[in-house]
CSV table of C-alpha atoms in Angstrom, one decimal:
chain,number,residue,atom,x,y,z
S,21,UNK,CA,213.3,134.7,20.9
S,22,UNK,CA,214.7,137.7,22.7
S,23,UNK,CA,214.2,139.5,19.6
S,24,UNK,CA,210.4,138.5,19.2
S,25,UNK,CA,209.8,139.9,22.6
S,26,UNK,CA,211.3,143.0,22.3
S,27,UNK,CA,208.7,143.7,19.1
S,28,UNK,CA,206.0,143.2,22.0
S,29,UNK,CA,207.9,146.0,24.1
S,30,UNK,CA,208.5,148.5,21.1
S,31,UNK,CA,205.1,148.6,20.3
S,32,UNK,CA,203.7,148.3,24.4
S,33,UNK,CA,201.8,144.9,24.1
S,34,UNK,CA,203.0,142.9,26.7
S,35,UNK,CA,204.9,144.8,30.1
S,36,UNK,CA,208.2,142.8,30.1
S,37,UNK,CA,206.8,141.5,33.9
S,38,UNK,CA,204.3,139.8,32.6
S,39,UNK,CA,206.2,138.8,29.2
S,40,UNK,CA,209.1,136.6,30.8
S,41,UNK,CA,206.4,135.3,32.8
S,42,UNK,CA,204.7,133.7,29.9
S,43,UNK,CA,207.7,132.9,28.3
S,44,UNK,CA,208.1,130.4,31.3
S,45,UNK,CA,204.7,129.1,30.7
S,46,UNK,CA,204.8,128.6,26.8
S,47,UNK,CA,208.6,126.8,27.5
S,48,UNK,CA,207.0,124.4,30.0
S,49,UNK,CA,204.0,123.3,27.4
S,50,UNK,CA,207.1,122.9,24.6
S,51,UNK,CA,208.5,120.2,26.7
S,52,UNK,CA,205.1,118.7,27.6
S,53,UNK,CA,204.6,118.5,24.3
S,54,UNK,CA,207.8,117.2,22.7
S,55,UNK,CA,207.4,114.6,25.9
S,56,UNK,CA,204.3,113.2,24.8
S,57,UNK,CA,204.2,113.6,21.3
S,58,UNK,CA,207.5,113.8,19.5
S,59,UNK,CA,209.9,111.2,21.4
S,60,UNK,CA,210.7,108.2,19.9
S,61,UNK,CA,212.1,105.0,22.1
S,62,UNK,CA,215.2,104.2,20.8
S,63,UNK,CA,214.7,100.4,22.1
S,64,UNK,CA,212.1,100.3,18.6
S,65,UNK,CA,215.3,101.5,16.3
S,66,UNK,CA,218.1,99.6,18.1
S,67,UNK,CA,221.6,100.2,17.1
S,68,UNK,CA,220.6,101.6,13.7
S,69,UNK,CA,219.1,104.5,15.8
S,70,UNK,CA,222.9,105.2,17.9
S,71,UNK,CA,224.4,104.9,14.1
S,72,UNK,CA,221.8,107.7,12.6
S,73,UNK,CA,222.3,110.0,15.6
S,74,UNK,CA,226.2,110.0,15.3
S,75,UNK,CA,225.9,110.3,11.2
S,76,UNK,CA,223.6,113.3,12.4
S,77,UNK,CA,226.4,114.9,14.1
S,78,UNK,CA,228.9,114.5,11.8
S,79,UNK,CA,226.7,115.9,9.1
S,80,UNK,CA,228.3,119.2,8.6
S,81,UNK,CA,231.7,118.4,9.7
S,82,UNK,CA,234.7,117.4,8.2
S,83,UNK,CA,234.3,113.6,8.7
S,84,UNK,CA,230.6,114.1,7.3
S,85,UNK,CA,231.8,112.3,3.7
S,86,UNK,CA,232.6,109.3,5.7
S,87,UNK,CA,229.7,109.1,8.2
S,88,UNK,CA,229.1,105.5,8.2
S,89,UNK,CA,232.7,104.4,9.0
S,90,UNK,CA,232.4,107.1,11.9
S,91,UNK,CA,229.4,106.5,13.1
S,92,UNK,CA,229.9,102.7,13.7
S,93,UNK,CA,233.6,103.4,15.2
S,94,UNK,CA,231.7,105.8,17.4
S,95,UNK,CA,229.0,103.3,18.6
S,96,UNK,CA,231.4,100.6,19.1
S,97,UNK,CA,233.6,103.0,21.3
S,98,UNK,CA,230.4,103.8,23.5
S,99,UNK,CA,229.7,100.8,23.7
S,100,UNK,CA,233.1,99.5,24.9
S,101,UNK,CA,232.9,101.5,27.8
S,102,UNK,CA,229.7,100.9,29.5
S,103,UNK,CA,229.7,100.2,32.9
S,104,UNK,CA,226.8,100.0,35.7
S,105,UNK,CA,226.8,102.5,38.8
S,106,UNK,CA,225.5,101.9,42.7
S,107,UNK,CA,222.1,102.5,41.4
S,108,UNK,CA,221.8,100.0,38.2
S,109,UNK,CA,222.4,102.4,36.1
S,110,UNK,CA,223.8,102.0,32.8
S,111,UNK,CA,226.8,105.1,32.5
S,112,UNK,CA,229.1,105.9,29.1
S,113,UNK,CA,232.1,107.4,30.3
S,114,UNK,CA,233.6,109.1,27.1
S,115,UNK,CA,236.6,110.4,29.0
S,116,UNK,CA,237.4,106.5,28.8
S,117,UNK,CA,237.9,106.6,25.0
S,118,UNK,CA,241.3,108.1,23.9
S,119,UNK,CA,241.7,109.5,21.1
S,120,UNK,CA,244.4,109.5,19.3
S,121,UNK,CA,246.1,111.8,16.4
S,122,UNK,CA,248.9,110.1,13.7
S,123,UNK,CA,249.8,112.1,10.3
S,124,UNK,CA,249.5,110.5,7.1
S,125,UNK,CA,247.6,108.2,5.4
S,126,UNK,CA,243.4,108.5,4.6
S,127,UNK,CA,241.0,109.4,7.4
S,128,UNK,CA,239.4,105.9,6.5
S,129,UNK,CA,242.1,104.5,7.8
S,130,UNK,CA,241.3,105.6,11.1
S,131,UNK,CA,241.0,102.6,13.6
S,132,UNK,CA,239.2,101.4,16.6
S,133,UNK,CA,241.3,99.8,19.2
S,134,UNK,CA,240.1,97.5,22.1
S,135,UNK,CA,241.9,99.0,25.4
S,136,UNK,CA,243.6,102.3,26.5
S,137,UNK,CA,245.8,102.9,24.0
S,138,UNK,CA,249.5,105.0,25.6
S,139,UNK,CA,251.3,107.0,23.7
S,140,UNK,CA,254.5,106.0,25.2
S,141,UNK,CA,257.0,103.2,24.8
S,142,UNK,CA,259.2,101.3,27.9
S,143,UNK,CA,262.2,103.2,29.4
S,144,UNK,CA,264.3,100.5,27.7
S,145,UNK,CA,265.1,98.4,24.6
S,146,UNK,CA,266.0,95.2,27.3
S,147,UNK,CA,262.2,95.3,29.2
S,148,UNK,CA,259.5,93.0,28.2
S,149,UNK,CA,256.9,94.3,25.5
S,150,UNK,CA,254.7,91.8,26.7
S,151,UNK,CA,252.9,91.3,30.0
S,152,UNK,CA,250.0,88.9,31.4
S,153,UNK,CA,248.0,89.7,34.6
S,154,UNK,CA,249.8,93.0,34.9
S,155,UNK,CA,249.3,94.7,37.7
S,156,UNK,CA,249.8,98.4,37.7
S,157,UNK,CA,251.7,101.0,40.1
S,158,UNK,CA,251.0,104.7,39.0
S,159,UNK,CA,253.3,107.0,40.4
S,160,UNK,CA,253.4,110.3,40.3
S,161,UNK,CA,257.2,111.3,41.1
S,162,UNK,CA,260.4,110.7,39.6
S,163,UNK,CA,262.3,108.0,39.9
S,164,UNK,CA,265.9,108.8,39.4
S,165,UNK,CA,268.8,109.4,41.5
S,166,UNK,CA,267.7,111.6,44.8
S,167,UNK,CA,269.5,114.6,44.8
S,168,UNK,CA,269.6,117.3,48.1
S,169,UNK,CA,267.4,120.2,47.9
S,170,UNK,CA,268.4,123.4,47.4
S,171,UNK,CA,269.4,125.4,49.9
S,172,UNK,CA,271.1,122.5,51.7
S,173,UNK,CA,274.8,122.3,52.8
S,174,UNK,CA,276.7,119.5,53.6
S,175,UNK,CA,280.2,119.9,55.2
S,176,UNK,CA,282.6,117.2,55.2
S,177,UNK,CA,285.9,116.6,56.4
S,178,UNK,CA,286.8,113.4,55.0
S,179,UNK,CA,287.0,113.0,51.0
S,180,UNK,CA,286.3,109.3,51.3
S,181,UNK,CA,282.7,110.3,52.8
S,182,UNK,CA,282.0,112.2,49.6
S,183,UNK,CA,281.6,108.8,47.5
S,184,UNK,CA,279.5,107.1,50.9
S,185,UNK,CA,277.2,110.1,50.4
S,186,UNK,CA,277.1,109.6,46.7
S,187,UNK,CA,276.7,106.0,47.2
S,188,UNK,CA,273.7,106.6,49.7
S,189,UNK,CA,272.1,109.2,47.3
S,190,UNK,CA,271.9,106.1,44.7
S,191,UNK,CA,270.8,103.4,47.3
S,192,UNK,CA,267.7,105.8,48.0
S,193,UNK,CA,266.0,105.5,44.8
S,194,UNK,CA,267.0,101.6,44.7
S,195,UNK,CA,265.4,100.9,47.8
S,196,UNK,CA,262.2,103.2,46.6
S,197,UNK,CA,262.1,100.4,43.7
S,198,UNK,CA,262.2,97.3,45.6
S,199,UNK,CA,260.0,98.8,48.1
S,200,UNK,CA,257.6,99.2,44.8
S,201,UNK,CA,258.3,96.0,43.3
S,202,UNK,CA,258.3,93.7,46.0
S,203,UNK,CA,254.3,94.7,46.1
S,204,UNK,CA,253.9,92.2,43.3
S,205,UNK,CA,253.8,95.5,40.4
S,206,UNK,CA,255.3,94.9,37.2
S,207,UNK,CA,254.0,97.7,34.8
S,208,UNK,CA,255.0,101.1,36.3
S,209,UNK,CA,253.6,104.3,35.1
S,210,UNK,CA,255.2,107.6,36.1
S,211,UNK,CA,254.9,110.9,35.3
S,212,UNK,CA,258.2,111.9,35.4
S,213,UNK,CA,261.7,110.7,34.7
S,214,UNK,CA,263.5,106.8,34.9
S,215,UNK,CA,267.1,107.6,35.1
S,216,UNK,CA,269.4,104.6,33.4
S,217,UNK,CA,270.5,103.1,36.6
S,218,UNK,CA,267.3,102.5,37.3
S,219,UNK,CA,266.1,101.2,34.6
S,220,UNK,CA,268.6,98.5,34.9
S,221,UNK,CA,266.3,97.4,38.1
S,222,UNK,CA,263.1,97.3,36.0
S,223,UNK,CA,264.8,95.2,33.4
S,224,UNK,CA,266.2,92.7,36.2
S,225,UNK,CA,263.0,91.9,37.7
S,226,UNK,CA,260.9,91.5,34.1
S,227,UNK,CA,258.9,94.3,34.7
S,228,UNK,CA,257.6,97.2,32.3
S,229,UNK,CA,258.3,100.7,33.3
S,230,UNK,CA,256.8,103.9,31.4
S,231,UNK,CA,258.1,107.0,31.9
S,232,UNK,CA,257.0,110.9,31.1
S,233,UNK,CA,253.0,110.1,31.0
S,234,UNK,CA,250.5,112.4,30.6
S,235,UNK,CA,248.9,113.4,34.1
S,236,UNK,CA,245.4,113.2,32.2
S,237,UNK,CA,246.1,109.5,30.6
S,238,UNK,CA,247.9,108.6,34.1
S,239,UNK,CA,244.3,109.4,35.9
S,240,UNK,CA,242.4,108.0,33.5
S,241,UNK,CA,244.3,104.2,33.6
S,242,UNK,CA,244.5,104.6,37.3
S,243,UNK,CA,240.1,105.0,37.0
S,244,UNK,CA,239.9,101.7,34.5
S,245,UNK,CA,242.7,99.5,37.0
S,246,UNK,CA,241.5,100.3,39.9
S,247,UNK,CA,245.0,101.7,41.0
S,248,UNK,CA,245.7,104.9,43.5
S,249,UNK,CA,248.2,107.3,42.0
S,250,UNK,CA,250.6,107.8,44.3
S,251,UNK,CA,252.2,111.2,44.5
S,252,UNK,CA,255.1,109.9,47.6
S,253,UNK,CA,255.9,107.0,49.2
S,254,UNK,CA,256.5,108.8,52.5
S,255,UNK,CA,253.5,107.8,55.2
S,256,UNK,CA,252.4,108.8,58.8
S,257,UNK,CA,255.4,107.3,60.6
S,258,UNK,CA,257.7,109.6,58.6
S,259,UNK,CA,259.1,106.2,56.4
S,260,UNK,CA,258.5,105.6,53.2
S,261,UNK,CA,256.5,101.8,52.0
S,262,UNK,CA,254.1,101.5,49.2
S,263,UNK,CA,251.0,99.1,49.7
S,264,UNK,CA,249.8,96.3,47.6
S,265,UNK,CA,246.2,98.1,47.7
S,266,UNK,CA,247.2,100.6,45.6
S,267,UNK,CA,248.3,98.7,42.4
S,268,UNK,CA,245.8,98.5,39.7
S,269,UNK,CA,244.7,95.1,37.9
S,270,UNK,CA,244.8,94.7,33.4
S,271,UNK,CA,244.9,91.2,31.9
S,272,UNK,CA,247.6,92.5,29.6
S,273,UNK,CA,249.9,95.3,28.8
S,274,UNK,CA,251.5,95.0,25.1
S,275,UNK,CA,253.4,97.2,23.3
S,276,UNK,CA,252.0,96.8,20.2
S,277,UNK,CA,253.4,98.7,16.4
S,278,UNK,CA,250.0,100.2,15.4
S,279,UNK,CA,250.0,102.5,12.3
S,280,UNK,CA,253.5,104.4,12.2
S,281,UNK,CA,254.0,104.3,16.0
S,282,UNK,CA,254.3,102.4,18.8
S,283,UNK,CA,251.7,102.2,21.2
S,284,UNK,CA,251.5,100.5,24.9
S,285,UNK,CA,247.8,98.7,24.6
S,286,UNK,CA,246.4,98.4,28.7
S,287,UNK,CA,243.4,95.5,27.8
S,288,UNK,CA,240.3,94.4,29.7
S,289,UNK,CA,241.1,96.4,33.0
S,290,UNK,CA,239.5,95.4,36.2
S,291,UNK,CA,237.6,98.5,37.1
S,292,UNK,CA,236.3,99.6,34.0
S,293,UNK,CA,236.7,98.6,30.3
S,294,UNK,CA,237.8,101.1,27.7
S,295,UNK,CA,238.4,101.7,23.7
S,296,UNK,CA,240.9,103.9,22.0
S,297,UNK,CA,240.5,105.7,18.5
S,298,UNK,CA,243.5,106.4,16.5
S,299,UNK,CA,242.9,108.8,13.7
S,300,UNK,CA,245.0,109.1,10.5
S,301,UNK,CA,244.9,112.8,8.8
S,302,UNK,CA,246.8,114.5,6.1
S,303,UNK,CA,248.1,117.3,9.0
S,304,UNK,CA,247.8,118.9,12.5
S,305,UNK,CA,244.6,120.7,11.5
S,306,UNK,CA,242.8,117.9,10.0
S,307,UNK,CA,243.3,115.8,12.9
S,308,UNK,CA,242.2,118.4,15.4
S,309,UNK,CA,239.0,118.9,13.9
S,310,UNK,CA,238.5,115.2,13.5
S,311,UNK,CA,239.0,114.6,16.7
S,312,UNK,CA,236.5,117.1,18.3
S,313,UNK,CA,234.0,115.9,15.3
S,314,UNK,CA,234.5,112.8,16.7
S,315,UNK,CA,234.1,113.7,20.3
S,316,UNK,CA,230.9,115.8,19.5
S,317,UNK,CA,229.6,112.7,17.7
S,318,UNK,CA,230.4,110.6,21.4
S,319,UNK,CA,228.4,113.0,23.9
S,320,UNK,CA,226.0,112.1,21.3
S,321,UNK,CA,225.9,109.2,21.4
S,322,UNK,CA,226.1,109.0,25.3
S,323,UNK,CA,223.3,110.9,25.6
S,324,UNK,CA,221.0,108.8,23.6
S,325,UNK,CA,222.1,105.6,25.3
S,326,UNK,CA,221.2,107.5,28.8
S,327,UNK,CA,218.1,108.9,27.8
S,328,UNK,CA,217.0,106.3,25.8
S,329,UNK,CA,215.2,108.5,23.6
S,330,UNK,CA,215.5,110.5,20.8
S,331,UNK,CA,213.5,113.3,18.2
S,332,UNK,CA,213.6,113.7,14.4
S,333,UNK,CA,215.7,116.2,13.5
S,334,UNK,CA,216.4,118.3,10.5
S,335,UNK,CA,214.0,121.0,12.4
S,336,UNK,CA,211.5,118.6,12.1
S,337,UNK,CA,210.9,119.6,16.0
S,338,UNK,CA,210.6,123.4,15.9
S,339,UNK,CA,208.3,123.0,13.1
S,340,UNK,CA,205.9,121.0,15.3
S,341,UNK,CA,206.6,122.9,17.8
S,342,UNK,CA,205.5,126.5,16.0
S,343,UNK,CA,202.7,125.2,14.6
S,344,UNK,CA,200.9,123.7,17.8
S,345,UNK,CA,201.3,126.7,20.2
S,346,UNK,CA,199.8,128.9,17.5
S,347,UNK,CA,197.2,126.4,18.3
S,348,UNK,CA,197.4,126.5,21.5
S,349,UNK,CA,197.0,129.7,21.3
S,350,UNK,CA,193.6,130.4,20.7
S,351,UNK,CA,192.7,128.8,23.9
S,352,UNK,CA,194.2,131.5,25.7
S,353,UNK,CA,193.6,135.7,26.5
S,354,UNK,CA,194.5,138.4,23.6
S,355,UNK,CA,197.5,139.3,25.6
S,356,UNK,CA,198.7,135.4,25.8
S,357,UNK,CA,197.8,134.9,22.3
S,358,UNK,CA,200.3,137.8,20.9
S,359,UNK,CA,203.0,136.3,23.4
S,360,UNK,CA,203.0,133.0,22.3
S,361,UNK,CA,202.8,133.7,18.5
S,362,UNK,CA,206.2,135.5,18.9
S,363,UNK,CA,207.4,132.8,21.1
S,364,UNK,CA,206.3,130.6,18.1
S,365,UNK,CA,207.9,132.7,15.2
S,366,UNK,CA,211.1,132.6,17.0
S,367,UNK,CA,211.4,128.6,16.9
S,368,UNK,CA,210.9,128.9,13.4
S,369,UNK,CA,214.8,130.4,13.2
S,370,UNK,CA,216.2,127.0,13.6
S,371,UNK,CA,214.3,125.3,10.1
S,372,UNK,CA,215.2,128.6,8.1
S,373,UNK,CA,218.6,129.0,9.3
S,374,UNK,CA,219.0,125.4,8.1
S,375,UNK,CA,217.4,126.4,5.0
S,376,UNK,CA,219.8,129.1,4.2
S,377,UNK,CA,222.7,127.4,5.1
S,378,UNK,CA,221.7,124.7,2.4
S,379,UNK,CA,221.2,127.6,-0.2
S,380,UNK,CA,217.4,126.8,-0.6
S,381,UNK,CA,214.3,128.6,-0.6
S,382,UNK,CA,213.4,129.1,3.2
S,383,UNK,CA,209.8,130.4,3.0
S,384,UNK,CA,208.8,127.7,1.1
S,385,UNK,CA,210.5,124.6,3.2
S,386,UNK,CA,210.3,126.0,7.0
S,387,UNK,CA,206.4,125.6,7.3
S,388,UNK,CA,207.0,121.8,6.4
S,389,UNK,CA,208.0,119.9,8.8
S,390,UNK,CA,211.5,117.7,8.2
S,391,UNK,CA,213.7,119.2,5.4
S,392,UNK,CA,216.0,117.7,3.1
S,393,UNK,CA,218.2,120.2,2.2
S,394,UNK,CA,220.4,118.0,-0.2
S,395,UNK,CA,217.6,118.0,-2.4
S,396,UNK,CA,215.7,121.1,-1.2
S,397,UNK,CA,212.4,119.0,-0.3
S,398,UNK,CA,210.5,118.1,2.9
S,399,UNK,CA,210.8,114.4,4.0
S,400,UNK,CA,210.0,112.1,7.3
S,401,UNK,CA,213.0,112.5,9.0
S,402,UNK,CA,212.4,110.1,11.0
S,403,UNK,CA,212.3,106.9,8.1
S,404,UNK,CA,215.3,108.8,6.6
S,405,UNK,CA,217.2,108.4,10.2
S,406,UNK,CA,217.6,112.4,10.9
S,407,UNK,CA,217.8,111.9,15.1
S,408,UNK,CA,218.9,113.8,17.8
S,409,UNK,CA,219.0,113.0,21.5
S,410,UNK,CA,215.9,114.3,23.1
S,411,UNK,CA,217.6,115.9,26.3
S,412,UNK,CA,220.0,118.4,23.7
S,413,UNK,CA,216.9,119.5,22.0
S,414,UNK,CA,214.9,120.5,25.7
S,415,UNK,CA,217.9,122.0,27.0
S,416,UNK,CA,219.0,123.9,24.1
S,417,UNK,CA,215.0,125.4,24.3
S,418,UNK,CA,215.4,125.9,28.1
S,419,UNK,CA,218.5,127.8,27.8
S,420,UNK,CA,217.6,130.2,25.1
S,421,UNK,CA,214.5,131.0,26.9
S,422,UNK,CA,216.4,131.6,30.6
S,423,UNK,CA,218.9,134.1,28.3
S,424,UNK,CA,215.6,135.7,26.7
S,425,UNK,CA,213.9,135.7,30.2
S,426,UNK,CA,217.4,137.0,31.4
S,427,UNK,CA,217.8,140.4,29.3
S,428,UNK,CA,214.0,140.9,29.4
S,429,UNK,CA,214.6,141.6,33.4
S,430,UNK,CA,216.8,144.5,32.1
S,431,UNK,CA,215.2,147.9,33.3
S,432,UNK,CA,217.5,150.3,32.1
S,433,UNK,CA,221.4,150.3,29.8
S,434,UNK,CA,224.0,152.9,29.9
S,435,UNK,CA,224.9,153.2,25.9
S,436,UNK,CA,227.6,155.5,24.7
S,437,UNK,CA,227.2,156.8,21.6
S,438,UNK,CA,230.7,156.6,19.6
S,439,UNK,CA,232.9,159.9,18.8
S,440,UNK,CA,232.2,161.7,15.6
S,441,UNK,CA,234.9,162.8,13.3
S,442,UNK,CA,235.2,166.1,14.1
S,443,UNK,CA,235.1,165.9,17.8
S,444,UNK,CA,237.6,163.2,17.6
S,445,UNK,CA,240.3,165.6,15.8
S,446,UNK,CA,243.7,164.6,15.0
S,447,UNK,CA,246.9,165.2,15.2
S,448,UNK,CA,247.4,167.6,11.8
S,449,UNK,CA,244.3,169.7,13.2
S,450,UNK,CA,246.4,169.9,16.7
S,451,UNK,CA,249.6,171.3,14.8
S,452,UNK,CA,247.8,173.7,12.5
S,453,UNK,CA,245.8,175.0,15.7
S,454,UNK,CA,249.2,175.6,17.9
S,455,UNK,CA,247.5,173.7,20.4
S,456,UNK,CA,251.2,171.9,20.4
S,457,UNK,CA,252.9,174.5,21.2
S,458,UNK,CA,251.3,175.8,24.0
């Protein structure tokens, strides 16, 4: 686009005041257009219409071979995680689908699991793996024997008060414990370390205890439970207590053998539901770039279930686009007319960079709208279920014209112009010269 313009300057058509000015204008009558002409309701396609826009997504990436296991895995996980705001809105939270990454096996063996899947097991082989109505304390301390700080002294006289101080440094953290259990609590997730004496607490009172989760996967359960992370138990009065208010509510917490690991499941929270995606690859890389194909193919998805509406894609929209502001064109000054034919051309990028990309003959396929470039022929894209969300393709156009508009607003550069050879010299030249020397 940028580069379309800057023709207009070279050759002292359009004054770039007046240029970025109708750039504005020719943006605006885009949207209108795309708006009233190109959207298509995605309550006519249903979920069909979610499943196209994810396989969309996932074209050209890695999982691309296997769009329709992906793309209904996708939708389900969406789906999984709707909830309704203040306003009656309907909101997709992706954040509440985990994803996670397990060596070996096919990428078909990829699974969909129904609740926030933890990878973590319980502090001990004794705990239950199993529990109903769970109710949920997240912490965000350690809970292990209380140590002084540094810095501090303690001078005694007596040797038998060593072991009453040793004794008392233990009875902290066991009082901390009670203090958390007798709120009712019996899965506890912490972010830091369980030492084995107190682990021998949690195994006493049939409660699960996690330790050494993940701050993000700590926030994120603490969201769907309703819980309040607590980061210390100390309150206003200078005491420490831990309230009933804070604990989070799941109908169960399992730790369940899924795939090669074992996995704590947290189902059917109270606050908010959520889904978890476990994908198999052959190594580190394979699963990274699944997973953000996958995540790409989710803020997809989101955005078509907000929006509610999506375009054809496959440059279907650029096309359409190009072709009615040369249109529109005529309706306007000689200036305007030059402006928006460049503005035009530039859209036109998008259908012959696709072209290109597929190895086929751009000039003949970008002035027809919709391409096929498997078989190097124009189609409908939207019978052969090419979509894209409607609010990616107007901000993608908005923020390339702003960036044109941006550097159009440029008066004047500072360019330096790099060293030639010989006024660079080198180091031979310096010895030969006895410029050394000196």
């Amino acid at each position: 686009m940028f580069e379309r313009a800057h023709i207009l300057q070279d050759f002292f058509l359009c004054a770039c005041g007046i240029l970025y000015q109708y750039f504005s204008v020719f943006y605006r009558e885009a949207v209108r257009y795309i708006n009233e002409n190109l959207i298509i309701n995605t309550d006519e396609l249903g979920r069909e219409c979610l499943i196209n826009a994810a396989k969309t997504s996932m074209s050209s990436k890695i999982i691309g071979i296997d769009g329709d296991f992906f793309a209904n895995m996708v939708v389900d996980a969406a789906l999984a995680v709707k909830y309704t705001d203040q306003k009656g809105q309907a909101r997709y939270p992706i954040n509440s689908v985990n994803v996670l990454k397990a060596h070996g096996r096919s990428q078909k063996e990829s699974i969909l699991v129904n609740g926030y899947a933890l990878n973590c097991v319980v502090g001990s082989q004794g705990m239950t793996k199993r529990i109903v109505n769970a109710k949920i304390a997240c912490l965000d301390f350690s809970l292990q024997k209380a140590k002084m700080k540094l810095g501090v002294q303690i001078v005694i006289s007596d040797p038998e008060k060593l072991d009453q101080i040793r004794q008392r440094e233990s009875d902290i953290t066991k009082e901390r414990i009670q203090k958390i259990l007798a709120t009712g609590a019996n899965v506890i997730l912490t972010t830091g370390g369980i030492d084995d004496m107190c682990l021998k607490y949690f195994v006493d009172a049939g409660a699960m205890a996690v330790r050494r989760v993940v701050k993000k996967d700590l926030k994120r359960i603490a969201k769907a439970s309703g819980a309040t992370i607590c980061s210390t138990l100390a309150n206003l009065e200078g005491e420490e207590s831990f309230e009933a208010l804070m604990l989070g509510q799941a109908e169960e917490v399992i730790q369940e053998r899924i795939c090669d690991d074992e996995l704590i499941l947290i189902k059917n929270t109270k606050a908010r539901t959520s889904a978890s995606i476990i994908l198999r690859g052959a190594n580190d890389f394979m699963c990274d770039e699944m997973e953000r194909s996958i995540h790409d193919a989710l803020c997809v998805v989101k955005r078509v279930l907000e929006s509610k509406s999506v375009v054809p894609g496959g440059g279907a929209v650029e096309a359409a686009l190009s072709i009615y502001l040369e249109n529109y064109a005529t309706s306007m000054g000689s200036r305007e007319q030059l402006a928006i034919a460049e503005f035009a051309r530039s859209l036109l990028i998008i259908p012959n960079t696709l072209a290109v990309n597929a190895a086929q003959d751009a000039t003949d396929l970008v002035a027809k709208i919709g391409l096929d470039l498997i078989n190097g022929k124009p189609r409908d894209n939207k019978q052969a279920g090419v979509f894209e969300p409607t609010m990616v393709k107007t901000k993608s156009l908005k923020f390339a014209t702003e960036a044109a508009i941006t550097i159009l607003r440029i008066d004047d550069l500072i360019k330096l112009h790099p060293e030639t050879k010989e006024e660079r010299g080198c180091y031979e030249d310096a010895v030969h010269s006895g410029a050394l020397e000196e």
